[in-house]
Amino acid sequence: MARVLDGAAIAATIKQEVAEEVRALAGRGIRPGLAAVLVGNVAASEIYVRSKVQSCADLGIFSELITPPASVTTEEMLELIAKLNSRDEIDGILIQLPLPAQVDTKALLDAVSPAKDVDGFHPVNAGRLQAGRPALAPCTPAGIIEILKRSCISMAGQHAVVVGRSDLVGKPVAMLLLHQNATVTICHSKTRDLGAITRQADILVAAIGRAGFITPEMVKPGATIIDVGINRINTREEFDRFFLGDAKREATFAKRGSTIVGDVHPRAFELAGAYTPVPGGVGLLTVAMLMANTVRAAKMRRGSSGEGAR
Ligand SMILES: NC(=O)c1ccc[n+]([C@@H]2O[C@H](COP(=O)([O-])OP(=O)(O)OC[C@H]3O[C@@H](n4cnc5c(N)ncnc54)[C@H](OP(=O)(O)O)[C@@H]3O)[C@@H](O)[C@H]2O)c1
């Protein structure tokens, strides 16, 4: 039986550790602060930001929710970011994506001070990560490494295959795995004979954005599978393709008219040695790592970690 890597338990432990650090910083008169910028009324973004703000409250981190209208311009957003960059009580700036089409997302992400870039999206942090220097690493990739480490899954010398090369997930997780001494292969939509490569993976990371794309034939028996994908399915046909006979899922589907599936077909997990479920796996780590990054940014910027961020 494959071991389930429980994202909820690992995220809870990390949050507990962050809360302890926040208490220790309070003793020195420092309260880490996060500014969350939520533009317009995108339902999914509202849910994500709400959970991030709630986590701040739970852990004793100061947070401020800023909600510009959907009609906001790039210039207005740049002004807002400049103000947040200059405020000492703000250690982390989170701009919830996606932004409306008229806003230049790259310009905004580049305008965030690298020292406050708790999402790890700034090119300076990407460069530091690549160079193996202290950096604020993107939350989802950092969460994947925490799952592997805390589940005692060795990375050194293992063949890690990452499917997906986005700046958000694929590239940074590949770099982090390399820093853990894995032998890393990165695959993407132009990769030839993908299955022949994924079948060599001791650790297979799927960050593709296509429901159930990794099938059992693409998995080496005993591999560790990290499923990053979050895909909502809402047709009976799709449901049956992935979850036929799964009574628990059937109940969710009947109640909500939809359910979530990762980038890995659930039957592929049966071959794995260990895997992250969807939901309940990687997704839960993303918020926990955002909290950890906010505290880290506070320590680096306010000079109490010795790492230095500027
Ligand atoms: N759990 C979390 O907290 C979390 C966080 C972020 C993202 N996600 C989820 O993770 C998934 C990936 O996110 P993302 O932002 O990295 O997506 P993305 O920017 O759309 O990147 C998808 C990657 O998959 C590759 N790909 C697409 N079709 C492929 C195919 N047929 N064969 C091989 N590779 C293929 C693409 O290759 P090309 O570069 O060649 O186009 C691209 O590199 C999504 O489901 C997203 O919802 C989850």
PDB file of N, CA and C in Angstrom, residues 125-135 137 145 149 155-157 171-184:
ATOM      1  N   ASN A 125      15.121  37.151  -6.382  1.00  0.00           N
ATOM      2  CA  ASN A 125      14.997  35.944  -5.549  1.00  0.00           C
ATOM      3  C   ASN A 125      15.183  34.674  -6.392  1.00  0.00           C
ATOM      4  N   ALA A 126      14.680  34.701  -7.641  1.00  0.00           N
ATOM      5  CA  ALA A 126      14.880  33.539  -8.525  1.00  0.00           C
ATOM      6  C   ALA A 126      16.380  33.326  -8.767  1.00  0.00           C
ATOM      7  N   GLY A 127      17.099  34.444  -8.962  1.00  0.00           N
ATOM      8  CA  GLY A 127      18.550  34.367  -9.195  1.00  0.00           C
ATOM      9  C   GLY A 127      19.289  33.879  -7.955  1.00  0.00           C
ATOM     10  N   ARG A 128      18.877  34.408  -6.794  1.00  0.00           N
ATOM     11  CA  ARG A 128      19.527  33.966  -5.545  1.00  0.00           C
ATOM     12  C   ARG A 128      19.290  32.487  -5.313  1.00  0.00           C
ATOM     13  N   LEU A 129      18.049  32.056  -5.615  1.00  0.00           N
ATOM     14  CA  LEU A 129      17.714  30.634  -5.435  1.00  0.00           C
ATOM     15  C   LEU A 129      18.626  29.780  -6.321  1.00  0.00           C
ATOM     16  N   GLN A 130      18.775  30.208  -7.566  1.00  0.00           N
ATOM     17  CA  GLN A 130      19.611  29.436  -8.493  1.00  0.00           C
ATOM     18  C   GLN A 130      21.064  29.406  -8.022  1.00  0.00           C
ATOM     19  N   ALA A 131      21.518  30.542  -7.483  1.00  0.00           N
ATOM     20  CA  ALA A 131      22.919  30.637  -7.064  1.00  0.00           C
ATOM     21  C   ALA A 131      23.170  29.984  -5.701  1.00  0.00           C
ATOM     22  N   GLY A 132      22.103  29.467  -5.088  1.00  0.00           N
ATOM     23  CA  GLY A 132      22.268  28.813  -3.787  1.00  0.00           C
ATOM     24  C   GLY A 132      22.517  29.806  -2.661  1.00  0.00           C
ATOM     25  N   ARG A 133      22.070  31.074  -2.858  1.00  0.00           N
ATOM     26  CA  ARG A 133      22.206  32.086  -1.804  1.00  0.00           C
ATOM     27  C   ARG A 133      20.916  32.162  -1.006  1.00  0.00           C
ATOM     28  N   PRO A 134      20.952  32.800   0.196  1.00  0.00           N
ATOM     29  CA  PRO A 134      19.705  32.963   0.950  1.00  0.00           C
ATOM     30  C   PRO A 134      18.671  33.688   0.093  1.00  0.00           C
ATOM     31  N   ALA A 135      17.496  33.104  -0.036  1.00  0.00           N
ATOM     32  CA  ALA A 135      16.466  33.685  -0.902  1.00  0.00           C
ATOM     33  C   ALA A 135      15.102  33.382  -0.327  1.00  0.00           C
ATOM     34  N   ALA A 137      12.096  31.689  -1.312  1.00  0.00           N
ATOM     35  CA  ALA A 137      11.747  30.743  -2.386  1.00  0.00           C
ATOM     36  C   ALA A 137      10.235  30.718  -2.561  1.00  0.00           C
ATOM     37  N   ILE A 145       9.477  20.572  -0.918  1.00  0.00           N
ATOM     38  CA  ILE A 145      10.713  20.108  -0.268  1.00  0.00           C
ATOM     39  C   ILE A 145      10.443  19.788   1.203  1.00  0.00           C
ATOM     40  N   LYS A 149      11.250  16.262   2.959  1.00  0.00           N
ATOM     41  CA  LYS A 149      12.175  16.195   4.103  1.00  0.00           C
ATOM     42  C   LYS A 149      11.477  15.635   5.334  1.00  0.00           C
ATOM     43  N   MET A 155      16.364  12.579  -0.964  1.00  0.00           N
ATOM     44  CA  MET A 155      16.432  13.183  -2.301  1.00  0.00           C
ATOM     45  C   MET A 155      17.817  12.993  -2.921  1.00  0.00           C
ATOM     46  N   ALA A 156      18.841  12.918  -2.079  1.00  0.00           N
ATOM     47  CA  ALA A 156      20.219  12.843  -2.587  1.00  0.00           C
ATOM     48  C   ALA A 156      20.392  11.615  -3.472  1.00  0.00           C
ATOM     49  N   GLY A 157      20.888  11.848  -4.682  1.00  0.00           N
ATOM     50  CA  GLY A 157      21.172  10.748  -5.605  1.00  0.00           C
ATOM     51  C   GLY A 157      19.948  10.165  -6.286  1.00  0.00           C
ATOM     52  N   LYS A 171      10.159  25.243 -12.526  1.00  0.00           N
ATOM     53  CA  LYS A 171      11.583  25.639 -12.477  1.00  0.00           C
ATOM     54  C   LYS A 171      12.101  25.734 -11.044  1.00  0.00           C
ATOM     55  N   PRO A 172      11.402  26.463 -10.156  1.00  0.00           N
ATOM     56  CA  PRO A 172      11.968  26.539  -8.803  1.00  0.00           C
ATOM     57  C   PRO A 172      12.023  25.211  -8.068  1.00  0.00           C
ATOM     58  N   VAL A 173      11.038  24.323  -8.272  1.00  0.00           N
ATOM     59  CA  VAL A 173      11.117  23.049  -7.548  1.00  0.00           C
ATOM     60  C   VAL A 173      12.272  22.217  -8.089  1.00  0.00           C
ATOM     61  N   ALA A 174      12.525  22.315  -9.395  1.00  0.00           N
ATOM     62  CA  ALA A 174      13.669  21.591  -9.973  1.00  0.00           C
ATOM     63  C   ALA A 174      14.964  22.093  -9.341  1.00  0.00           C
ATOM     64  N   MET A 175      15.075  23.417  -9.179  1.00  0.00           N
ATOM     65  CA  MET A 175      16.288  23.996  -8.594  1.00  0.00           C
ATOM     66  C   MET A 175      16.446  23.566  -7.131  1.00  0.00           C
ATOM     67  N   LEU A 176      15.338  23.569  -6.394  1.00  0.00           N
ATOM     68  CA  LEU A 176      15.408  23.161  -4.980  1.00  0.00           C
ATOM     69  C   LEU A 176      15.782  21.687  -4.856  1.00  0.00           C
ATOM     70  N   LEU A 177      15.258  20.851  -5.756  1.00  0.00           N
ATOM     71  CA  LEU A 177      15.608  19.422  -5.726  1.00  0.00           C
ATOM     72  C   LEU A 177      17.086  19.228  -6.053  1.00  0.00           C
ATOM     73  N   LEU A 178      17.580  20.034  -6.987  1.00  0.00           N
ATOM     74  CA  LEU A 178      19.013  19.970  -7.338  1.00  0.00           C
ATOM     75  C   LEU A 178      19.856  20.334  -6.114  1.00  0.00           C
ATOM     76  N   HIS A 179      19.431  21.376  -5.381  1.00  0.00           N
ATOM     77  CA  HIS A 179      20.174  21.770  -4.178  1.00  0.00           C
ATOM     78  C   HIS A 179      20.137  20.675  -3.102  1.00  0.00           C
ATOM     79  N   GLN A 180      19.133  19.786  -3.206  1.00  0.00           N
ATOM     80  CA  GLN A 180      19.073  18.649  -2.274  1.00  0.00           C
ATOM     81  C   GLN A 180      19.824  17.436  -2.846  1.00  0.00           C
ATOM     82  N   ASN A 181      20.592  17.681  -3.908  1.00  0.00           N
ATOM     83  CA  ASN A 181      21.440  16.654  -4.533  1.00  0.00           C
ATOM     84  C   ASN A 181      20.675  15.568  -5.285  1.00  0.00           C
ATOM     85  N   ALA A 182      19.439  15.886  -5.699  1.00  0.00           N
ATOM     86  CA  ALA A 182      18.751  14.957  -6.604  1.00  0.00           C
ATOM     87  C   ALA A 182      19.338  15.133  -8.002  1.00  0.00           C
ATOM     88  N   THR A 183      19.189  14.104  -8.832  1.00  0.00           N
ATOM     89  CA  THR A 183      19.522  14.224 -10.261  1.00  0.00           C
ATOM     90  C   THR A 183      18.214  14.603 -10.937  1.00  0.00           C
ATOM     91  N   VAL A 184      18.182  15.797 -11.539  1.00  0.00           N
ATOM     92  CA  VAL A 184      16.887  16.355 -11.930  1.00  0.00           C
ATOM     93  C   VAL A 184      16.698  16.384 -13.445  1.00  0.00           C
TER      94      VAL A 184
END
